């Protein structure tokens, strides 16, 4: 399930932590009149109506000049690459170069933002300034305070902030596309093939499988969940399903079982369509055939996990690449949100993991530099599908 990040940015003492506490109704962050109270960014998950799970991220002041100030500012600024929405806080009608630059940077990153004039019980927002900022940046400007004496008025002020957040996120292009949007309709049946093998986590399903089941329930369609061994018997004894989705690793036996007229795809292809730059992945997969001896491949793995000996990014994928191409290739793996290599242009292909642990915005910030440098990109599942000869079939349901 996608968790949207909402970053709270601004100078020290503008009331960032107070706003986070007011919005969540909890004492998440320490509040004090000492500039530089918040040091490391603090995230708090909250469910926002109409939007779903979000992470509210309180950051350190962007004008922090204490000893560790520069490091704190860098850590806060790093969140600009991860947020789906930013709240830019300012007070005393002081929208200076710092705030202006922030707004311009966010606009360049195509991240929506809302301007929040804080501590408005002390200095109210100047209407002319609000009008000017709203026109200049095309966003809402909210007069906000956490210290209103009238309880009802205070509640309404928080509700209004929430309404602005919902409005900005609902129309955001950074929201992920639901997995089966445009593919499956009410009352249709989808078979989900979920192998429970050694790599399956104990006692639970993996995130893409859970997301698929949830989206099918939302669509009032039927999900049939089974393992590879049960598939043939199911198909022989039940009406033909409208779609079959399998774990990529079981694509070969599953595709042998599923009649050619029944659409078949994989969880990773669905995930790529829902959160990745799908068309670019499709084009990138074809570039695997052009790889030559000595070419470099960059593998981007977005989650952090202990690398096992059969690790997909470090062992299985490189092995498959060598076997399929017959070329001597060089692989670099970058994990988590570690910086990308400086010599990005030296790579012939970038292969990103499915990104089930990160949101669309974070995933795009990983692959965008490669796209901008004109380097073909693909993801794990689509590269595996391509090299196993099942690519065309797995993307066919989206090309109808
Ligand atoms: N009167 C009034 N005081 C506020 C309001 N919001 C915050 N404050 C006070 O302003 C001071 C700074 O608030 P914080 O929430 O700690 O500000 P911050 O932006 O998180 O500060 P740093 O973490 O240092 O960057 C505290 O003394 C708060 O009590 C408000 O709406 N009205
Ligand atoms: Mg703070």
Tab-separated table of C-alpha atoms and ligand atoms in Angstrom:
chain	number	residue	atom	x	y	z
A	1	UNK	CA	0.000	0.000	0.000
A	2	UNK	CA	1.358	3.371	-0.997
A	3	UNK	CA	2.303	5.655	1.901
A	4	UNK	CA	2.433	9.270	0.755
A	5	UNK	CA	5.053	11.472	2.365
A	6	UNK	CA	4.050	14.952	3.493
A	7	UNK	CA	7.083	17.066	4.406
A	8	UNK	CA	6.867	20.062	6.740
A	9	UNK	CA	9.568	22.586	5.854
A	10	UNK	CA	10.506	26.091	6.976
A	11	UNK	CA	12.811	28.104	9.188
A	12	UNK	CA	13.513	27.186	12.826
A	13	UNK	CA	10.814	28.207	15.268
A	14	UNK	CA	8.112	28.649	12.631
A	15	UNK	CA	6.032	26.025	14.438
A	16	UNK	CA	6.700	22.969	12.240
A	17	UNK	CA	6.649	20.543	15.146
A	18	UNK	CA	3.605	22.268	16.662
A	19	UNK	CA	1.734	21.833	13.376
A	20	UNK	CA	2.648	18.119	13.174
A	21	UNK	CA	1.463	17.600	16.747
A	22	UNK	CA	-1.782	19.504	16.081
A	23	UNK	CA	-2.523	17.559	12.903
A	24	UNK	CA	-1.877	14.147	14.442
A	25	UNK	CA	-3.422	15.096	17.788
A	26	UNK	CA	-0.344	13.582	19.451
A	27	UNK	CA	2.861	14.864	21.021
A	28	UNK	CA	5.116	13.480	18.278
A	29	UNK	CA	7.814	16.133	18.272
A	30	UNK	CA	9.340	18.243	21.004
A	31	UNK	CA	8.200	21.859	20.823
A	32	UNK	CA	10.204	24.709	22.337
A	33	UNK	CA	11.079	28.313	21.688
A	34	UNK	CA	14.705	27.312	21.241
A	35	UNK	CA	15.714	27.514	17.567
A	36	UNK	CA	16.930	24.097	16.349
A	37	UNK	CA	14.752	21.938	18.605
A	38	UNK	CA	14.081	19.371	15.884
A	39	UNK	CA	17.366	17.899	14.696
A	40	UNK	CA	16.740	14.744	12.633
A	41	UNK	CA	13.614	14.488	10.471
A	42	UNK	CA	10.813	12.708	12.388
A	43	UNK	CA	8.135	10.730	10.528
A	44	UNK	CA	4.684	9.884	11.848
A	45	UNK	CA	2.205	7.692	10.003
A	46	UNK	CA	-1.378	8.872	9.900
A	47	UNK	CA	-4.468	7.885	7.949
A	48	UNK	CA	-5.869	10.812	5.987
A	49	UNK	CA	-9.521	10.616	4.859
A	50	UNK	CA	-9.960	10.052	1.078
A	51	UNK	CA	-6.183	9.646	0.688
A	52	UNK	CA	-5.136	6.704	2.878
A	53	UNK	CA	-1.916	6.145	4.784
A	54	UNK	CA	0.468	9.097	4.851
A	55	UNK	CA	3.698	9.878	6.639
A	56	UNK	CA	3.954	13.337	8.101
A	57	UNK	CA	7.622	14.318	8.214
A	58	UNK	CA	8.743	17.024	10.631
A	59	UNK	CA	12.130	18.441	9.631
A	60	UNK	CA	14.846	20.625	11.091
A	61	UNK	CA	14.743	24.357	10.343
A	62	UNK	CA	16.317	25.210	6.994
A	63	UNK	CA	18.127	28.215	8.496
A	64	UNK	CA	19.700	26.223	11.344
A	65	UNK	CA	23.096	27.811	12.067
A	66	UNK	CA	24.073	25.723	15.108
A	67	UNK	CA	27.274	23.604	15.094
A	68	UNK	CA	25.551	20.682	13.414
A	69	UNK	CA	23.230	22.985	11.479
A	70	UNK	CA	24.597	22.246	8.014
A	71	UNK	CA	24.228	18.491	8.514
A	72	UNK	CA	20.688	18.939	9.801
A	73	UNK	CA	19.743	21.147	6.877
A	74	UNK	CA	21.156	18.566	4.437
A	75	UNK	CA	19.138	15.784	6.068
A	76	UNK	CA	15.987	17.882	5.857
A	77	UNK	CA	16.644	18.885	2.263
A	78	UNK	CA	17.168	15.217	1.333
A	79	UNK	CA	13.469	14.769	2.071
A	80	UNK	CA	12.622	17.106	-0.808
A	81	UNK	CA	13.344	14.111	-3.053
A	82	UNK	CA	10.973	11.881	-1.150
A	83	UNK	CA	7.883	13.940	-0.439
A	84	UNK	CA	4.612	13.822	-2.366
A	85	UNK	CA	3.461	17.082	-0.845
A	86	UNK	CA	5.338	19.843	0.980
A	87	UNK	CA	3.997	22.313	3.496
A	88	UNK	CA	6.126	25.465	3.419
A	89	UNK	CA	5.760	27.246	6.740
A	90	UNK	CA	6.473	30.945	7.245
A	91	UNK	CA	5.431	33.479	9.871
A	92	UNK	CA	5.195	37.240	10.455
A	93	UNK	CA	4.364	37.718	6.745
A	94	UNK	CA	8.003	37.059	6.034
A	95	UNK	CA	8.280	35.129	2.775
A	96	UNK	CA	11.964	35.640	2.095
A	97	UNK	CA	14.474	34.229	-0.384
A	98	UNK	CA	14.680	30.967	1.582
A	99	UNK	CA	10.959	30.298	1.186
A	100	UNK	CA	10.919	31.554	-2.413
A	101	UNK	CA	13.824	29.278	-3.379
A	102	UNK	CA	12.124	26.353	-1.698
A	103	UNK	CA	8.922	26.954	-3.643
A	104	UNK	CA	10.848	27.250	-6.908
A	105	UNK	CA	12.801	24.078	-6.183
A	106	UNK	CA	9.622	22.124	-5.410
A	107	UNK	CA	7.980	23.418	-8.542
A	108	UNK	CA	11.020	22.212	-10.520
A	109	UNK	CA	10.672	18.800	-8.894
A	110	UNK	CA	6.944	18.834	-9.796
A	111	UNK	CA	6.015	18.348	-6.148
A	112	UNK	CA	2.797	20.081	-5.054
A	113	UNK	CA	3.039	22.384	-2.043
A	114	UNK	CA	0.825	24.453	0.252
A	115	UNK	CA	1.961	27.690	1.920
A	116	UNK	CA	1.116	27.896	5.621
A	117	UNK	CA	1.388	31.155	7.525
A	118	UNK	CA	1.961	29.980	11.103
A	119	UNK	CA	1.585	31.595	14.527
A	120	UNK	CA	-1.141	33.751	13.010
A	121	UNK	CA	-2.578	34.470	16.461
A	122	UNK	CA	0.554	36.601	17.044
A	123	UNK	CA	0.824	38.219	13.602
A	124	UNK	CA	-2.156	37.647	11.277
A	125	UNK	CA	-1.567	36.859	7.606
A	126	UNK	CA	-1.562	39.947	5.441
A	127	UNK	CA	-4.341	39.540	2.879
A	128	UNK	CA	-2.469	41.286	0.092
A	129	UNK	CA	0.556	39.040	0.606
A	130	UNK	CA	-1.664	35.951	0.641
A	131	UNK	CA	-3.207	37.024	-2.652
A	132	UNK	CA	0.181	37.743	-4.209
A	133	UNK	CA	1.678	34.385	-3.142
A	134	UNK	CA	-1.376	32.453	-4.201
A	135	UNK	CA	-1.235	34.006	-7.690
A	136	UNK	CA	2.527	33.695	-8.002
A	137	UNK	CA	2.753	30.028	-7.008
A	138	UNK	CA	-0.751	28.848	-7.921
A	139	UNK	CA	-1.251	27.248	-4.516
A	140	UNK	CA	-3.355	27.693	-1.414
A	141	UNK	CA	-2.098	30.009	1.340
A	142	UNK	CA	-3.448	29.142	4.759
A	143	UNK	CA	-3.605	31.312	7.861
A	144	UNK	CA	-2.760	28.891	10.660
A	145	UNK	CA	-2.278	28.825	14.404
A	146	UNK	CA	-2.140	26.179	17.096
A	147	UNK	CA	-2.862	28.674	19.881
A	148	UNK	CA	-6.411	29.808	19.161
A	149	UNK	CA	-8.395	30.383	22.340
A	150	UNK	CA	-11.731	29.281	20.923
A	151	UNK	CA	-11.637	25.467	20.800
A	152	UNK	CA	-14.062	25.205	17.916
A	153	UNK	CA	-12.175	27.785	15.914
A	154	UNK	CA	-8.963	25.849	16.584
A	155	UNK	CA	-10.535	22.621	15.373
A	156	UNK	CA	-11.826	24.330	12.222
A	157	UNK	CA	-8.365	25.709	11.498
A	158	UNK	CA	-6.861	22.212	11.658
A	159	UNK	CA	-9.708	20.828	9.494
A	160	UNK	CA	-8.995	23.501	6.918
A	161	UNK	CA	-5.317	22.527	6.809
A	162	UNK	CA	-6.384	18.922	6.341
A	163	UNK	CA	-8.756	19.926	3.541
A	164	UNK	CA	-5.913	21.737	1.724
A	165	UNK	CA	-3.698	18.659	2.103
A	166	UNK	CA	-6.429	16.370	0.737
A	167	UNK	CA	-7.087	18.709	-2.192
A	168	UNK	CA	-3.392	18.895	-3.123
A	169	UNK	CA	-2.834	15.139	-2.849
A	170	UNK	CA	-6.032	14.066	-4.649
A	171	UNK	CA	-4.965	15.799	-7.835
A	172	UNK	CA	-1.301	14.845	-7.558
A	173	UNK	CA	0.258	12.945	-10.478
A	174	UNK	CA	2.469	11.290	-7.875
A	175	UNK	CA	-0.361	9.069	-6.638
A	176	UNK	CA	-0.034	5.481	-7.734
A	177	UNK	CA	-2.431	3.968	-10.196
A	178	UNK	CA	-4.555	1.214	-8.598
A	179	UNK	CA	-3.182	-2.175	-9.714
A	180	UNK	CA	-6.115	-3.363	-11.834
A	181	UNK	CA	-7.394	0.007	-13.051
A	182	UNK	CA	-8.641	-0.376	-16.621
A	183	UNK	CA	-7.950	-4.125	-16.544
A	184	UNK	CA	-10.565	-5.749	-14.352
A	185	UNK	CA	-14.236	-4.951	-13.889
A	186	UNK	CA	-16.857	-5.747	-11.292
A	187	UNK	CA	-17.762	-9.456	-11.023
A	188	UNK	CA	-14.737	-10.586	-13.050
A	189	UNK	CA	-12.470	-13.294	-11.657
A	190	UNK	CA	-8.706	-13.035	-11.344
A	191	UNK	CA	-6.499	-15.968	-10.373
A	192	UNK	CA	-3.464	-14.980	-8.315
A	193	UNK	CA	-0.688	-17.564	-8.335
A	194	UNK	CA	1.360	-17.125	-5.165
A	195	UNK	CA	4.087	-19.747	-4.699
A	196	UNK	CA	4.877	-20.495	-1.076
A	197	UNK	CA	8.504	-21.515	-1.491
A	198	UNK	CA	11.648	-20.986	0.578
A	199	UNK	CA	11.828	-17.330	-0.389
A	200	UNK	CA	8.232	-16.635	0.762
A	201	UNK	CA	8.147	-14.904	4.161
A	202	UNK	CA	6.852	-17.014	7.038
A	203	UNK	CA	3.174	-16.698	7.831
A	204	UNK	CA	2.235	-13.882	5.477
A	205	UNK	CA	1.864	-12.793	1.871
A	206	UNK	CA	4.200	-10.301	0.234
A	207	UNK	CA	3.050	-6.728	-0.335
A	208	UNK	CA	2.212	-6.894	-4.091
A	209	UNK	CA	-0.006	-9.935	-3.421
A	210	UNK	CA	-1.806	-8.144	-0.593
A	211	UNK	CA	-2.201	-5.019	-2.746
A	212	UNK	CA	-3.653	-7.098	-5.587
A	213	UNK	CA	-6.210	-8.778	-3.318
A	214	UNK	CA	-7.225	-5.445	-1.809
A	215	UNK	CA	-7.651	-3.764	-5.196
A	216	UNK	CA	-9.767	-6.661	-6.479
A	217	UNK	CA	-11.990	-6.417	-3.388
A	218	UNK	CA	-12.340	-2.658	-3.988
A	219	UNK	CA	-13.478	-3.452	-7.541
A	220	UNK	CA	-16.057	-5.989	-6.363
A	221	UNK	CA	-14.325	-8.631	-8.408
A	222	UNK	CA	-13.262	-12.088	-7.248
A	223	UNK	CA	-9.717	-13.058	-6.312
A	224	UNK	CA	-8.789	-16.738	-6.395
A	225	UNK	CA	-5.506	-17.293	-4.574
A	226	UNK	CA	-3.612	-20.531	-5.142
A	227	UNK	CA	-0.176	-22.062	-5.696
A	228	UNK	CA	1.268	-23.286	-9.021
A	229	UNK	CA	0.479	-26.944	-8.263
A	230	UNK	CA	-3.237	-26.221	-7.858
A	231	UNK	CA	-3.609	-24.129	-11.014
A	232	UNK	CA	-4.224	-26.843	-13.644
A	233	UNK	CA	-6.907	-28.498	-11.545
A	234	UNK	CA	-8.590	-25.152	-10.876
A	235	UNK	CA	-8.644	-24.207	-14.567
A	236	UNK	CA	-10.045	-27.612	-15.521
A	237	UNK	CA	-12.905	-27.437	-13.045
A	238	UNK	CA	-13.941	-23.763	-13.050
A	239	UNK	CA	-15.131	-21.190	-15.605
A	240	UNK	CA	-12.259	-19.504	-17.471
A	241	UNK	CA	-10.865	-16.604	-15.384
A	242	UNK	CA	-10.650	-13.108	-16.852
A	243	UNK	CA	-6.985	-12.725	-15.918
A	244	UNK	CA	-4.206	-14.742	-14.306
A	245	UNK	CA	-1.436	-13.032	-12.339
A	246	UNK	CA	1.628	-14.958	-11.243
A	247	UNK	CA	4.829	-14.431	-9.344
A	248	UNK	CA	7.470	-13.748	-12.033
A	249	UNK	CA	9.597	-16.675	-10.922
A	250	UNK	CA	6.764	-19.140	-11.711
A	251	UNK	CA	5.886	-17.613	-15.079
A	252	UNK	CA	7.129	-20.561	-17.185
A	253	UNK	CA	5.064	-23.368	-15.544
A	254	UNK	CA	2.075	-21.056	-15.178
A	255	UNK	CA	2.118	-19.929	-18.800
A	256	UNK	CA	2.285	-23.566	-19.905
A	257	UNK	CA	-0.945	-24.190	-17.942
A	258	UNK	CA	-2.942	-21.088	-18.890
A	259	UNK	CA	-4.622	-21.293	-22.351
A	260	UNK	CA	-3.204	-18.691	-24.790
A	261	UNK	CA	-6.507	-16.813	-25.029
A	262	UNK	CA	-6.513	-16.105	-21.266
A	263	UNK	CA	-4.563	-12.930	-20.384
A	264	UNK	CA	-1.580	-13.634	-18.140
A	265	UNK	CA	0.767	-11.231	-16.397
A	266	UNK	CA	2.974	-11.018	-13.316
A	267	UNK	CA	2.834	-9.075	-10.063
A	268	UNK	CA	5.990	-7.174	-10.940
A	269	UNK	CA	4.599	-6.056	-14.289
A	270	UNK	CA	1.429	-4.890	-12.508
A	271	UNK	CA	3.529	-3.034	-9.956
A	272	UNK	CA	5.612	-1.428	-12.706
A	273	UNK	CA	2.439	-0.185	-14.353
A	274	UNK	CA	1.020	1.135	-11.122
A	275	UNK	CA	4.029	3.073	-9.871
A	276	UNK	CA	6.849	3.066	-12.386
A	277	UNK	CA	7.446	4.702	-15.751
A	278	UNK	CA	5.889	1.713	-17.533
A	279	UNK	CA	6.466	2.725	-21.161
A	280	UNK	CA	10.149	3.417	-20.438
A	281	UNK	CA	10.531	0.021	-18.757
A	282	UNK	CA	9.010	-1.687	-21.809
A	283	UNK	CA	11.407	0.141	-24.135
A	284	UNK	CA	14.340	-0.501	-21.774
A	285	UNK	CA	13.768	-4.262	-21.709
A	286	UNK	CA	14.438	-4.461	-25.442
A	287	UNK	CA	17.850	-2.857	-24.951
A	288	UNK	CA	19.021	-6.019	-23.140
A	289	UNK	CA	19.627	-7.526	-26.586
A	290	UNK	CA	22.105	-4.750	-27.429
A	291	UNK	CA	24.422	-5.386	-24.450
A	292	UNK	CA	28.072	-5.990	-25.291
A	293	UNK	CA	31.114	-7.413	-23.489
A	294	UNK	CA	32.323	-5.050	-20.768
A	295	UNK	CA	29.023	-3.126	-20.525
A	296	UNK	CA	28.059	-1.871	-17.085
A	297	UNK	CA	24.645	-2.498	-15.545
A	298	UNK	CA	23.421	-0.563	-12.534
A	299	UNK	CA	21.055	-2.408	-10.205
A	300	UNK	CA	18.945	-0.219	-7.918
A	301	UNK	CA	17.434	-1.976	-4.960
A	302	UNK	CA	15.162	0.243	-2.933
A	303	UNK	CA	14.515	-1.793	0.167
A	304	UNK	CA	17.092	-2.596	2.782
A	305	UNK	CA	17.438	-6.266	3.555
A	306	UNK	CA	20.098	-8.732	4.509
A	307	UNK	CA	21.638	-9.957	1.255
A	308	UNK	CA	21.310	-13.759	1.168
A	309	UNK	CA	23.422	-16.041	-1.026
A	310	UNK	CA	20.592	-16.354	-3.573
A	311	UNK	CA	19.882	-12.644	-3.453
A	312	UNK	CA	17.911	-11.578	-6.517
A	313	UNK	CA	19.726	-8.287	-7.219
A	314	UNK	CA	23.249	-9.472	-6.448
A	315	UNK	CA	23.202	-13.108	-7.587
A	316	UNK	CA	20.152	-14.270	-9.551
A	317	UNK	CA	19.762	-11.304	-11.893
A	318	UNK	CA	23.478	-11.009	-12.815
A	319	UNK	CA	23.548	-14.777	-13.450
A	320	UNK	CA	20.499	-14.541	-15.709
A	321	UNK	CA	21.982	-11.577	-17.603
A	322	UNK	CA	25.263	-13.448	-18.221
A	323	UNK	CA	23.411	-16.573	-19.337
A	324	UNK	CA	20.964	-14.775	-21.639
A	325	UNK	CA	23.404	-12.398	-23.307
A	326	UNK	CA	26.504	-14.627	-23.234
A	327	UNK	CA	28.480	-11.412	-22.575
A	328	UNK	CA	30.858	-10.439	-19.807
A	329	UNK	CA	28.940	-7.716	-17.991
A	330	UNK	CA	29.822	-5.616	-14.955
A	331	UNK	CA	27.239	-5.065	-12.226
A	332	UNK	CA	26.977	-2.373	-9.561
A	333	UNK	CA	24.304	-2.637	-6.870
A	334	UNK	CA	23.113	0.492	-5.043
A	335	UNK	CA	20.825	-0.293	-2.106
A	336	UNK	CA	18.310	1.742	-0.126
A	337	UNK	CA	18.416	5.426	-0.915
A	338	UNK	CA	22.224	5.561	-1.176
A	339	UNK	CA	23.482	8.105	-3.709
A	340	UNK	CA	23.609	7.053	-7.355
A	341	UNK	CA	27.085	6.610	-8.900
A	342	UNK	CA	28.550	9.830	-10.272
A	343	UNK	CA	29.513	8.146	-13.535
A	344	UNK	CA	25.887	7.322	-14.371
A	345	UNK	CA	26.500	7.838	-18.073
A	346	UNK	CA	28.931	4.917	-18.116
A	347	UNK	CA	26.062	2.490	-17.606
A	348	UNK	CA	24.265	0.827	-20.520
A	349	UNK	CA	21.212	-0.175	-18.500
A	350	UNK	CA	19.630	0.607	-15.125
A	351	UNK	CA	17.514	-2.104	-13.519
A	352	UNK	CA	15.316	-0.915	-10.653
A	353	UNK	CA	13.623	-3.312	-8.195
A	354	UNK	CA	9.812	-3.372	-8.050
A	355	UNK	CA	9.900	-0.696	-5.367
A	356	UNK	CA	7.159	-2.254	-3.250
A	357	UNK	CA	8.630	-0.639	-0.111
A	358	UNK	CA	8.836	2.889	-1.530
A	359	UNK	CA	6.290	5.182	-3.106
A	360	UNK	CA	6.061	6.427	-6.670
A	361	UNK	CA	7.777	9.714	-5.910
A	362	UNK	CA	10.765	7.976	-4.313
A	363	UNK	CA	10.957	5.485	-7.150
A	364	UNK	CA	10.865	8.210	-9.791
A	365	UNK	CA	13.597	10.136	-7.998
A	366	UNK	CA	15.778	6.999	-8.362
A	367	UNK	CA	15.160	6.378	-12.064
A	368	UNK	CA	14.678	9.950	-13.314
A	369	UNK	CA	18.415	10.785	-13.397
A	370	UNK	CA	18.997	7.740	-15.627
A	371	UNK	CA	16.083	8.661	-17.892
A	372	UNK	CA	17.362	12.226	-18.149
A	373	UNK	CA	20.807	10.878	-19.073
A	374	UNK	CA	19.184	8.809	-21.845
A	375	UNK	CA	20.085	5.462	-20.243
A	376	UNK	CA	17.561	2.657	-20.800
A	377	UNK	CA	15.750	1.602	-17.619
A	378	UNK	CA	13.889	-1.528	-16.700
A	379	UNK	CA	12.759	-3.253	-13.527
A	380	UNK	CA	13.597	-6.648	-12.032
A	381	UNK	CA	10.408	-8.442	-13.001
A	382	UNK	CA	10.285	-7.088	-16.536
A	383	UNK	CA	13.960	-7.888	-17.147
A	384	UNK	CA	13.397	-11.423	-15.846
A	385	UNK	CA	10.299	-11.789	-18.036
A	386	UNK	CA	12.237	-10.559	-21.065
A	387	UNK	CA	15.138	-12.938	-20.592
A	388	UNK	CA	12.804	-15.865	-19.936
A	389	UNK	CA	10.943	-15.237	-23.208
A	390	UNK	CA	7.648	-14.425	-21.486
A	391	UNK	CA	7.773	-10.660	-21.812
A	392	UNK	CA	5.365	-10.259	-24.711
A	393	UNK	CA	2.746	-12.380	-23.034
A	394	UNK	CA	3.099	-10.615	-19.689
A	395	UNK	CA	2.633	-7.131	-21.157
A	396	UNK	CA	-0.047	-8.148	-23.687
A	397	UNK	CA	-2.951	-7.508	-21.229
A	398	UNK	CA	-1.911	-3.820	-21.145
A	399	UNK	CA	-1.595	-3.449	-24.891
A	400	UNK	CA	-5.115	-4.579	-25.740
B	1	LIG	N1	1.459	31.743	19.853
B	1	LIG	C1	1.814	30.702	19.135
B	1	LIG	N2	2.972	30.044	19.367
B	1	LIG	C2	3.313	28.999	18.599
B	1	LIG	C3	2.493	28.542	17.548
B	1	LIG	N3	3.092	27.490	16.952
B	1	LIG	C4	4.245	27.292	17.616
B	1	LIG	N4	4.390	28.190	18.610
B	1	LIG	C5	5.538	28.325	19.517
B	1	LIG	O1	6.677	28.608	18.717
B	1	LIG	C6	7.820	27.973	19.269
B	1	LIG	C7	8.468	27.101	18.212
B	1	LIG	O2	7.575	26.030	17.895
B	1	LIG	P1	8.095	24.646	17.296
B	1	LIG	O3	6.888	23.897	16.924
B	1	LIG	O4	9.071	24.005	18.202
B	1	LIG	O5	8.853	25.214	16.009
B	1	LIG	P2	9.745	24.394	14.965
B	1	LIG	O6	9.535	25.044	13.645
B	1	LIG	O7	9.477	22.956	15.065
B	1	LIG	O8	11.204	24.728	15.483
B	1	LIG	P3	12.584	23.939	15.230
B	1	LIG	O9	12.347	22.492	15.554
B	1	LIG	O10	13.515	24.580	16.184
B	1	LIG	O11	12.981	24.165	13.809
B	1	LIG	C8	7.337	27.195	20.494
B	1	LIG	O12	7.570	27.976	21.631
B	1	LIG	C9	5.856	27.042	20.227
B	1	LIG	O13	5.107	26.919	21.430
B	1	LIG	C10	1.258	29.253	17.318
B	1	LIG	O14	0.467	28.942	16.420
B	1	LIG	N5	0.984	30.318	18.117
B	2	LIG	MG1	10.687	21.395	15.462
